[in-house]
PDB file of C-alpha atoms (C1' of nucleotides) in Angstrom:
ATOM      1  CA  MET B   1      85.190 184.291 152.324  1.00 43.00           C
ATOM      2  CA  ARG B   2      81.895 185.787 153.316  1.00 41.00           C
ATOM      3  CA  GLU B   3      80.223 182.969 155.118  1.00 41.00           C
ATOM      4  CA  SER B   4      79.019 184.597 158.291  1.00 41.00           C
ATOM      5  CA  ASN B   5      75.735 186.453 157.717  1.00 47.00           C
ATOM      6  CA  ASP B   6      74.471 184.547 154.713  1.00 44.00           C
ATOM      7  CA  LYS B   7      71.557 183.240 156.710  1.00 42.00           C
ATOM      8  CA  SER B   8      69.637 186.478 156.559  1.00 41.00           C
ATOM      9  CA  TRP B   9      69.591 186.951 152.804  1.00 41.00           C
ATOM     10  CA  PHE B  10      68.950 183.346 152.247  1.00 40.00           C
ATOM     11  CA  SER B  11      65.860 183.517 154.410  1.00 45.00           C
ATOM     12  CA  GLU B  12      64.586 186.520 152.560  1.00 42.00           C
ATOM     13  CA  TRP B  13      65.238 184.862 149.261  1.00 42.00           C
ATOM     14  CA  GLU B  14      63.477 181.767 150.440  1.00 41.00           C
ATOM     15  CA  GLU B  15      60.462 183.791 151.546  1.00 43.00           C
ATOM     16  CA  GLU B  16      59.885 185.032 148.062  1.00 40.00           C
ATOM     17  CA  LEU B  17      59.901 181.631 146.476  1.00 39.00           C
ATOM     18  CA  PRO B  18      56.525 180.621 145.141  1.00 40.00           C
ATOM     19  CA  SER B  19      54.582 178.212 147.229  1.00 40.00           C
ATOM     20  CA  PRO B  20      54.277 174.664 145.936  1.00 39.00           C
ATOM     21  CA  ASP B  21      50.804 175.136 144.546  1.00 35.00           C
ATOM     22  CA  GLU B  22      51.778 178.292 142.764  1.00 34.00           C
ATOM     23  CA  LEU B  23      54.174 176.318 140.673  1.00 35.00           C
ATOM     24  CA  MET B  24      53.102 174.784 137.433  1.00 37.00           C
ATOM     25  CA  PRO B  25      53.572 171.064 137.742  1.00 36.00           C
ATOM     26  CA  LEU B  26      56.188 169.624 135.454  1.00 31.00           C
ATOM     27  CA  SER B  27      53.669 167.297 133.989  1.00 29.00           C
ATOM     28  CA  LYS B  28      51.106 169.929 133.219  1.00 32.00           C
ATOM     29  CA  THR B  29      50.281 170.208 129.578  1.00 34.00           C
ATOM     30  CA  LEU B  30      51.068 173.410 127.804  1.00 34.00           C
ATOM     31  CA  ILE B  31      47.909 173.070 125.778  1.00 39.00           C
ATOM     32  CA  THR B  32      44.761 174.259 127.369  1.00 38.00           C
ATOM     33  CA  PRO B  33      41.764 171.938 127.381  1.00 40.00           C
ATOM     34  CA  ASP B  34      39.985 174.281 125.019  1.00 36.00           C
ATOM     35  CA  LEU B  35      42.775 174.183 122.497  1.00 40.00           C
ATOM     36  CA  ALA B  36      43.041 170.468 122.860  1.00 40.00           C
ATOM     37  CA  ARG B  37      39.379 170.055 122.092  1.00 39.00           C
ATOM     38  CA  VAL B  38      39.511 172.339 119.100  1.00 38.00           C
ATOM     39  CA  PHE B  39      42.469 170.540 117.611  1.00 41.00           C
ATOM     40  CA  ASP B  40      41.317 167.107 118.620  1.00 39.00           C
ATOM     41  CA  ILE B  41      44.325 166.394 120.771  1.00 38.00           C
ATOM     42  CA  SER B  42      43.678 163.595 123.156  1.00 39.00           C
ATOM     43  CA  PRO B  43      44.663 164.521 126.692  1.00 35.00           C
ATOM     44  CA  LEU B  44      46.514 161.332 127.436  1.00 33.00           C
ATOM     45  CA  GLN B  45      47.592 160.020 124.048  1.00 35.00           C
ATOM     46  CA  ARG B  46      47.087 156.399 124.926  1.00 34.00           C
ATOM     47  CA  GLU B  47      49.569 153.866 123.701  1.00 36.00           C
ATOM     48  CA  VAL B  48      48.595 152.176 120.499  1.00 37.00           C
ATOM     49  CA  SER B  49      49.048 148.805 122.093  1.00 38.00           C
ATOM     50  CA  ASP B  50      45.340 148.507 121.815  1.00 40.00           C
ATOM     51  CA  HIS B  51      43.407 145.364 122.152  1.00 39.00           C
ATOM     52  CA  LEU B  52      42.560 144.137 118.740  1.00 46.00           C
ATOM     53  CA  GLN B  53      39.366 145.494 117.263  1.00 59.00           C
ATOM     54  CA  GLU B  54      39.589 148.836 118.974  1.00 68.00           C
ATOM     55  CA  PRO B  55      40.187 151.785 116.731  1.00 72.00           C
ATOM     56  CA  VAL B  56      43.727 153.018 116.870  1.00 75.00           C
ATOM     57  CA  GLN B  57      44.178 156.501 118.110  1.00 75.00           C
ATOM     58  CA  SER B  58      45.954 159.169 116.261  1.00 73.00           C
ATOM     59  CA  PRO B  59      49.420 157.994 115.327  1.00 75.00           C
ATOM     60  CA  PHE B  60      50.775 161.505 115.160  1.00 69.00           C
ATOM     61  CA  PRO B  61      53.097 162.783 117.875  1.00 59.00           C
ATOM     62  CA  VAL B  62      50.803 165.722 118.363  1.00 48.00           C
ATOM     63  CA  SER B  63      47.719 165.311 116.357  1.00 45.00           C
ATOM     64  CA  ALA B  64      46.804 168.746 115.161  1.00 40.00           C
ATOM     65  CA  ALA B  65      44.091 167.516 112.938  1.00 44.00           C
ATOM     66  CA  GLN B  66      40.512 168.573 112.430  1.00 44.00           C
ATOM     67  CA  PHE B  67      40.191 172.151 111.364  1.00 41.00           C
ATOM     68  CA  ALA B  68      36.728 172.314 112.808  1.00 44.00           C
ATOM     69  CA  ASP B  69      37.221 175.846 113.970  1.00 49.00           C
ATOM     70  CA  SER B  70      35.231 178.924 113.116  1.00 49.00           C
ATOM     71  CA  GLY B  71      36.237 179.328 109.503  1.00 48.00           C
ATOM     72  CA  GLU B  72      39.574 181.035 109.291  1.00 49.00           C
ATOM     73  CA  GLU B  73      42.446 180.641 106.894  1.00 51.00           C
ATOM     74  CA  ASN B  74      44.168 179.940 110.147  1.00 56.00           C
ATOM     75  CA  ALA B  75      43.117 176.363 109.739  1.00 56.00           C
ATOM     76  CA  ARG B  76      44.750 176.096 106.368  1.00 59.00           C
ATOM     77  CA  ALA B  77      48.007 177.340 107.787  1.00 62.00           C
ATOM     78  CA  LEU B  78      48.311 174.532 110.293  1.00 71.00           C
ATOM     79  CA  LYS B  79      50.091 171.550 108.893  1.00 83.00           C
ATOM     80  CA  ARG B  80      49.832 168.199 110.464  1.00 88.00           C
ATOM     81  CA  PRO B  81      53.056 166.423 111.372  1.00 91.00           C
ATOM     82  CA  ARG B  82      54.426 163.661 109.226  1.00 95.00           C
ATOM     83  CA  LEU B  83      52.864 160.335 109.901  1.00 95.00           C
ATOM     84  CA  VAL B  84      55.109 157.764 111.464  1.00 94.00           C
ATOM     85  CA  TRP B  85      54.342 154.247 110.373  1.00 94.00           C
ATOM     86  CA  THR B  86      54.883 152.377 113.576  1.00 89.00           C
ATOM     87  CA  PRO B  87      54.913 148.596 113.514  1.00 84.00           C
ATOM     88  CA  GLN B  88      51.446 148.638 115.020  1.00 86.00           C
ATOM     89  CA  LEU B  89      50.142 150.900 112.319  1.00 91.00           C
ATOM     90  CA  HIS B  90      51.859 148.907 109.631  1.00 91.00           C
ATOM     91  CA  LYS B  91      50.353 145.738 110.977  1.00 88.00           C
ATOM     92  CA  ARG B  92      46.912 147.230 110.640  1.00 92.00           C
ATOM     93  CA  PHE B  93      47.799 148.223 107.128  1.00 94.00           C
ATOM     94  CA  VAL B  94      49.013 144.789 106.130  1.00 92.00           C
ATOM     95  CA  ASP B  95      46.053 143.107 107.741  1.00 91.00           C
ATOM     96  CA  ALA B  96      43.690 145.405 105.919  1.00 94.00           C
ATOM     97  CA  VAL B  97      45.352 144.774 102.583  1.00 93.00           C
ATOM     98  CA  ALA B  98      45.295 141.042 103.139  1.00 90.00           C
ATOM     99  CA  GLN B  99      41.706 141.091 104.200  1.00 91.00           C
ATOM    100  CA  LEU B 100      40.588 143.174 101.263  1.00 90.00           C
ATOM    101  CA  GLY B 101      42.405 141.209  98.651  1.00 88.00           C
ATOM    102  CA  ILE B 102      44.453 142.674  95.881  1.00 83.00           C
ATOM    103  CA  LYS B 103      41.412 143.883  93.989  1.00 89.00           C
ATOM    104  CA  ASN B 104      39.938 146.081  96.641  1.00 92.00           C
ATOM    105  CA  ALA B 105      43.131 147.094  98.323  1.00 95.00           C
ATOM    106  CA  VAL B 106      43.066 150.716  97.308  1.00 97.00           C
ATOM    107  CA  PRO B 107      43.880 153.628  99.584  1.00 97.00           C
ATOM    108  CA  LYS B 108      40.340 154.561 100.434  1.00 97.00           C
ATOM    109  CA  THR B 109      39.122 151.118 101.391  1.00 97.00           C
ATOM    110  CA  ILE B 110      42.317 150.322 103.206  1.00 97.00           C
ATOM    111  CA  MET B 111      41.973 153.475 105.200  1.00 96.00           C
ATOM    112  CA  GLN B 112      38.401 152.670 106.098  1.00 96.00           C
ATOM    113  CA  LEU B 113      39.235 149.173 107.201  1.00 95.00           C
ATOM    114  CA  MET B 114      42.198 150.300 109.220  1.00 94.00           C
ATOM    115  CA  ASN B 115      39.952 152.599 111.155  1.00 94.00           C
ATOM    116  CA  VAL B 116      42.701 154.760 112.521  1.00 94.00           C
ATOM    117  CA  ASP B 117      41.891 158.121 113.926  1.00 92.00           C
ATOM    118  CA  GLY B 118      43.322 160.936 111.863  1.00 93.00           C
ATOM    119  CA  LEU B 119      44.680 158.735 109.120  1.00 96.00           C
ATOM    120  CA  THR B 120      44.127 160.191 105.679  1.00 96.00           C
ATOM    121  CA  ARG B 121      43.737 158.562 102.316  1.00 97.00           C
ATOM    122  CA  GLU B 122      46.933 160.247 101.208  1.00 97.00           C
ATOM    123  CA  ASN B 123      48.791 158.709 104.100  1.00 97.00           C
ATOM    124  CA  VAL B 124      47.675 155.288 103.034  1.00 98.00           C
ATOM    125  CA  ALA B 125      48.274 155.949  99.355  1.00 98.00           C
ATOM    126  CA  SER B 126      51.842 156.917  99.999  1.00 97.00           C
ATOM    127  CA  HIS B 127      52.466 153.913 102.154  1.00 96.00           C
ATOM    128  CA  LEU B 128      50.754 151.616  99.704  1.00 96.00           C
ATOM    129  CA  GLN B 129      53.031 152.826  96.968  1.00 96.00           C
ATOM    130  CA  LYS B 130      56.045 151.947  99.025  1.00 94.00           C
ATOM    131  CA  TYR B 131      54.545 148.655 100.055  1.00 92.00           C
ATOM    132  CA  ARG B 132      53.896 147.653  96.471  1.00 92.00           C
ATOM    133  CA  LEU B 133      57.429 148.469  95.505  1.00 90.00           C
ATOM    134  CA  TYR B 134      58.599 146.306  98.337  1.00 83.00           C
ATOM    135  CA  LEU B 135      56.421 143.409  97.261  1.00 83.00           C
ATOM    136  CA  LYS B 136      57.540 143.746  93.688  1.00 84.00           C
ATOM    137  CA  ARG B 137      61.183 143.708  94.571  1.00 76.00           C
ATOM    138  CA  MET B 138      60.647 140.827  96.915  1.00 66.00           C
ATOM    139  CA  GLN B 139      58.945 138.726  94.253  1.00 64.00           C
ATOM    140  CA  HIS B 140      61.602 139.570  91.775  1.00 65.00           C
ATOM    141  CA  GLY B 141      64.289 138.710  94.213  1.00 52.00           C
ATOM    142  CA  LEU B 142      63.272 135.147  94.878  1.00 44.00           C
ATOM    143  CA  SER B 143      61.479 134.152  91.709  1.00 41.00           C
ATOM    144  CA  SER B 144      62.240 130.444  91.690  1.00 37.00           C
ATOM    145  CA  GLY B 145      62.817 128.172  94.585  1.00 33.00           C
ATOM    146  CA  GLY B 146      61.044 124.922  94.925  1.00 29.00           C
ATOM    147  CA  GLY B 147      61.598 124.415  98.551  1.00 25.00           C
ATOM    148  CA  GLU B 148      60.082 121.511 100.240  1.00 22.00           C
ATOM    149  CA  GLY B 149      61.640 119.399 102.916  1.00 20.00           C
ATOM    150  CA  GLY B 150      62.247 121.800 105.777  1.00 21.00           C
ATOM    151  CA  PHE B 151      63.776 124.696 103.966  1.00 22.00           C
ATOM    152  CA  ILE B 152      63.404 126.643 100.849  1.00 23.00           C
ATOM    153  CA  SER B 153      66.420 127.224  98.766  1.00 24.00           C
ATOM    154  CA  VAL B 154      66.418 130.747  97.556  1.00 25.00           C
ATOM    155  CA  ALA B 155      67.631 130.944  94.026  1.00 23.00           C
ATOM    156  CA  ALA B 156      68.267 134.604  93.731  1.00 25.00           C
ATOM    157  CA  VAL B 157      69.238 136.563  96.743  1.00 30.00           C
ATOM    158  CA  ASP B 158      68.979 140.290  96.702  1.00 33.00           C
ATOM    159  CA  SER B 159      72.255 141.420  95.276  1.00 32.00           C
ATOM    160  CA  ALA B 160      72.933 144.033  97.868  1.00 33.00           C
ATOM    161  CA  ALA B 161      72.363 141.610 100.685  1.00 35.00           C
ATOM    162  CA  GLU B 162      74.392 138.977  98.952  1.00 34.00           C
ATOM    163  CA  ASN B 163      77.350 141.218  98.426  1.00 31.00           C
ATOM    164  CA  LEU B 164      77.321 142.566 101.887  1.00 32.00           C
ATOM    165  CA  PHE B 165      77.147 139.185 103.463  1.00 34.00           C
ATOM    166  CA  THR B 166      79.807 137.815 101.180  1.00 33.00           C
ATOM    167  CA  GLY B 167      82.210 140.572 101.945  1.00 31.00           C
ATOM    168  CA  SER B 168      83.692 141.124 105.312  1.00 29.00           C
ATOM    169  CA  SER B 169      81.732 144.232 106.112  1.00 34.00           C
ATOM    170  CA  VAL B 170      78.776 144.202 108.409  1.00 37.00           C
ATOM    171  CA  PRO B 171      75.473 144.250 106.565  1.00 41.00           C
ATOM    172  CA  PRO B 172      73.927 147.676 106.890  1.00 41.00           C
ATOM    173  CA  TYR B 173      70.447 146.431 107.688  1.00 42.00           C
ATOM    174  CA  LEU B 174      71.846 144.884 110.801  1.00 40.00           C
ATOM    175  CA  LEU B 175      73.305 148.205 111.734  1.00 38.00           C
ATOM    176  CA  ARG B 176      70.758 150.557 110.310  1.00 38.00           C
ATOM    177  CA  PRO B 177      67.140 149.546 110.773  1.00 38.00           C
ATOM    178  CA  ASN B 178      66.024 152.056 108.168  1.00 38.00           C
ATOM    179  CA  SER B 179      68.108 150.831 105.338  1.00 38.00           C
ATOM    180  CA  ASP B 180      66.247 149.873 102.239  1.00 40.00           C
ATOM    181  CA  HIS B 181      68.415 146.845 101.832  1.00 44.00           C
ATOM    182  CA  PHE B 182      66.515 143.845 102.863  1.00 49.00           C
ATOM    183  CA  LEU B 183      66.505 140.148 103.102  1.00 51.00           C
ATOM    184  CA  PRO B 184      64.212 138.157 100.873  1.00 49.00           C
ATOM    185  CA  PHE B 185      61.264 136.857 102.769  1.00 52.00           C
ATOM    186  CA  VAL B 186      59.748 133.559 101.869  1.00 52.00           C
ATOM    187  CA  ARG B 187      57.076 131.222 103.078  1.00 51.00           C
ATOM    188  CA  VAL B 188      58.606 128.433 105.011  1.00 53.00           C
ATOM    189  CA  PRO B 189      56.852 125.275 106.095  1.00 52.00           C
ATOM    190  CA  ALA B 190      56.791 125.576 109.808  1.00 50.00           C
ATOM    191  CA  ASN B 191      57.423 122.636 112.028  1.00 49.00           C
ATOM    192  CA  HIS B 192      53.907 121.351 111.957  1.00 46.00           C
ATOM    193  CA  HIS B 193      50.885 122.635 110.191  1.00 47.00           C
ATOM    194  CA  GLN B 194      50.985 126.197 109.057  1.00 48.00           C
ATOM    195  CA  GLN B 195      53.385 128.125 106.962  1.00 52.00           C
ATOM    196  CA  GLN B 196      55.114 131.146 108.301  1.00 54.00           C
ATOM    197  CA  MET B 197      57.055 134.010 106.948  1.00 56.00           C
ATOM    198  CA  ALA B 198      60.755 133.913 107.334  1.00 59.00           C
ATOM    199  CA  ALA B 199      63.790 135.585 105.961  1.00 58.00           C
ATOM    200  CA  THR B 200      66.649 133.628 104.587  1.00 56.00           C
ATOM    201  CA  CYS B 201      70.040 134.738 103.538  1.00 56.00           C
ATOM    202  CA  HIS B 202      73.373 133.232 102.785  1.00 52.00           C
ATOM    203  CA  LEU B 203      76.307 133.555 105.080  1.00 54.00           C
ATOM    204  CA  PRO B 204      79.893 132.584 104.459  1.00 51.00           C
ATOM    205  CA  VAL B 205      80.646 129.286 106.102  1.00 53.00           C
ATOM    206  CA  GLY B 206      83.973 130.378 107.382  1.00 53.00           C
ATOM    207  CA  HIS B 207      82.454 132.979 109.596  1.00 53.00           C
ATOM    208  CA  PHE B 208      80.584 130.509 111.688  1.00 59.00           C
ATOM    209  CA  ARG B 209      81.845 128.706 114.655  1.00 57.00           C
ATOM    210  CA  SER B 210      80.129 126.057 116.638  1.00 59.00           C
ATOM    211  CA  VAL B 211      79.086 126.569 120.169  1.00 58.00           C
ATOM    212  CA  PRO B 212      78.510 123.840 122.758  1.00 58.00           C
ATOM    213  CA  ASN B 213      74.723 123.738 122.539  1.00 53.00           C
ATOM    214  CA  GLY B 214      74.890 122.665 118.926  1.00 54.00           C
ATOM    215  CA  GLN B 215      73.948 125.976 117.469  1.00 52.00           C
ATOM    216  CA  LEU B 216      76.126 128.137 115.350  1.00 56.00           C
ATOM    217  CA  GLU B 217      77.526 131.501 116.065  1.00 58.00           C
ATOM    218  CA  HIS B 218      78.220 134.237 113.610  1.00 57.00           C
ATOM    219  CA  PRO B 219      80.144 137.421 114.340  1.00 54.00           C
ATOM    220  CA  LEU B 220      77.640 139.551 112.496  1.00 51.00           C
ATOM    221  CA  LEU B 221      74.786 138.286 114.585  1.00 52.00           C
ATOM    222  CA  SER B 222      76.193 137.935 118.023  1.00 49.00           C
ATOM    223  CA  GLY B 223      74.943 140.731 120.156  1.00 42.00           C
ATOM    224  CA  GLN B 224      72.376 141.746 117.619  1.00 37.00           C
ATOM    225  CA  ILE B 225      69.221 141.413 119.580  1.00 36.00           C
ATOM    226  CA  GLN B 226      65.785 142.515 118.567  1.00 45.00           C
ATOM    227  CA  ARG B 227      66.923 144.206 115.441  1.00 53.00           C
ATOM    228  CA  GLN B 228      64.413 144.964 112.790  1.00 60.00           C
ATOM    229  CA  LEU B 229      65.378 143.706 109.390  1.00 62.00           C
ATOM    230  CA  HIS B 230      63.138 145.637 107.101  1.00 74.00           C
ATOM    231  CA  PRO B 231      60.655 148.439 107.602  1.00 75.00           C
ATOM    232  CA  MET B 232      58.071 146.542 105.622  1.00 80.00           C
ATOM    233  CA  GLU B 233      58.406 143.495 107.814  1.00 76.00           C
ATOM    234  CA  PRO B 234      58.844 144.980 111.246  1.00 74.00           C
ATOM    235  CA  HIS B 235      57.815 141.780 112.935  1.00 69.00           C
ATOM    236  CA  LEU B 236      60.780 139.958 111.508  1.00 65.00           C
ATOM    237  CA  GLN B 237      63.692 140.488 113.758  1.00 61.00           C
ATOM    238  CA  VAL B 238      67.008 138.961 114.514  1.00 56.00           C
ATOM    239  CA  ARG B 239      66.790 137.531 117.943  1.00 51.00           C
ATOM    240  CA  GLY B 240      70.291 136.572 118.722  1.00 46.00           C
ATOM    241  CA  MET B 241      71.173 132.942 118.390  1.00 42.00           C
ATOM    242  CA  GLU B 242      67.689 131.740 119.106  1.00 38.00           C
ATOM    243  CA  SER B 243      66.627 132.484 115.587  1.00 38.00           C
ATOM    244  CA  LEU B 244      69.529 130.775 113.976  1.00 44.00           C
ATOM    245  CA  GLU B 245      68.628 127.514 112.373  1.00 45.00           C
ATOM    246  CA  MET B 246      70.839 125.461 110.180  1.00 50.00           C
ATOM    247  CA  PRO B 247      69.662 122.864 107.725  1.00 49.00           C
ATOM    248  CA  SER B 248      72.212 120.142 107.839  1.00 47.00           C
ATOM    249  CA  SER B 249      71.239 118.891 104.415  1.00 42.00           C
ATOM    250  CA  ASN B 250      71.814 122.204 102.749  1.00 44.00           C
ATOM    251  CA  ALA B 251      74.912 122.840 104.718  1.00 42.00           C
ATOM    252  CA  SER B 252      77.218 123.351 101.829  1.00 43.00           C
ATOM    253  CA  ASN B 253      76.041 125.058  98.717  1.00 45.00           C
ATOM    254  CA  GLY B 254      78.794 127.138  97.299  1.00 49.00           C
ATOM    255  CA  GLY B 255      80.525 127.627 100.566  1.00 50.00           C
ATOM    256  CA  ARG B 256      77.502 129.227 102.152  1.00 52.00           C
ATOM    257  CA  LYS B 257      75.140 128.372 104.877  1.00 53.00           C
ATOM    258  CA  ILE B 258      71.565 129.409 104.873  1.00 55.00           C
ATOM    259  CA  LEU B 259      70.368 131.439 107.763  1.00 57.00           C
ATOM    260  CA  THR B 260      66.701 131.506 108.490  1.00 58.00           C
ATOM    261  CA  LEU B 261      65.183 134.203 110.614  1.00 60.00           C
ATOM    262  CA  PHE B 262      61.785 133.701 112.116  1.00 60.00           C
ATOM    263  CA  PRO B 263      59.382 136.360 113.260  1.00 60.00           C
ATOM    264  CA  ASN B 264      58.662 137.083 116.843  1.00 56.00           C
ATOM    265  CA  GLU B 265      55.817 135.292 118.484  1.00 52.00           C
ATOM    266  CA  ASP B 266      54.275 138.229 120.221  1.00 50.00           C
ATOM    267  CA  ASP B 267      51.760 140.448 118.570  1.00 52.00           C
TER     268      ASP B 267
ATOM    269  C1'  DC W   1      43.910 155.850  91.937  1.00 58.17           C
ATOM    270  C1'  DG W   2      48.768 155.695  91.181  1.00 58.17           C
ATOM    271  C1'  DA W   3      53.351 157.048  89.390  1.00 58.17           C
ATOM    272  C1'  DA W   4      56.505 160.698  89.615  1.00 58.17           C
ATOM    273  C1'  DT W   5      58.485 164.035  92.131  1.00 58.17           C
ATOM    274  C1'  DA W   6      59.069 167.160  96.013  1.00 58.17           C
ATOM    275  C1'  DA W   7      59.811 167.815 100.756  1.00 58.17           C
ATOM    276  C1'  DT W   8      61.585 166.221 105.289  1.00 58.17           C
ATOM    277  C1'  DA W   9      63.776 163.538 108.476  1.00 58.17           C
ATOM    278  C1'  DT W  10      67.824 160.883 110.046  1.00 58.17           C
TER     279       DT W  10
ATOM    280  C1'  DG Y   1      75.622 165.123 102.382  1.00 58.17           C
ATOM    281  C1'  DA Y   2      73.374 160.929 101.349  1.00 58.17           C
ATOM    282  C1'  DT Y   3      69.603 158.090 101.953  1.00 58.17           C
ATOM    283  C1'  DA Y   4      65.159 156.728 103.713  1.00 58.17           C
ATOM    284  C1'  DT Y   5      60.505 158.065 104.583  1.00 58.17           C
ATOM    285  C1'  DT Y   6      56.440 160.634 103.890  1.00 58.17           C
ATOM    286  C1'  DA Y   7      53.821 164.284 101.341  1.00 58.17           C
ATOM    287  C1'  DT Y   8      52.167 166.419  97.267  1.00 58.17           C
ATOM    288  C1'  DT Y   9      51.462 166.864  92.523  1.00 58.17           C
ATOM    289  C1'  DC Y  10      49.547 165.655  88.207  1.00 58.17           C
TER     290       DC Y  10
END
DNA sequence: CGAATAATAT
DNA sequence: GATATTATTC
């Protein structure tokens, strides 16, 4: 309808627009440098993909940590965000525990060895509690199993995992990374010298079908790439068919095949 | 320190 | 709304 004299008001409108350098850049932080310093917020929040040895930076999304301000109850009011145990952080944790040995692996020493900025003893204590529960259940789950010769036969498989694999439903830990259901992890003699951690589980034979390259395919695994199996073993992941290995000797125990999942190489 | 329990997050 | 994860309590 009214197209004709739009040019004039548009020009006026355009005149009043702020110039480019009057605009706050999209990337500009909303936290002033002063505030950042006071609350120990790193300006760039480097990725934690650090080179080994370097202290890990604060694992918190926004690390509102040190209440080093001029004594106000203000400081007490600020609560730090929940810690997220990323695989990197967890790796540090596991390494620290392993390095300390079971005797000295208590929250305080673990925390010190981890050397992570902003990590508290309580953080570690909480995680350690969960980690111990995991270890306990894992030990309980696979008590006996004498495996030599390529593969370990797992006597007792975690009941939840067993049931879910036996039934026709898709196992939840392949769908939901955060499920507490887990596969039992065992030490498996690797091809040559060293042992390595691996997860084994039983799968119904009928669900497999052979594919030309000699490997086996399973409907629950196809398309499942880079899926974490258990929060306590974040480095163990299903990697499509590449991680599927079948012991021909063990091929038929009770109508099951044993699937072995190996951890990723990268670290 | 660690188990139990509460509080959040998904 | 249940479950998993993290925090807090004792």
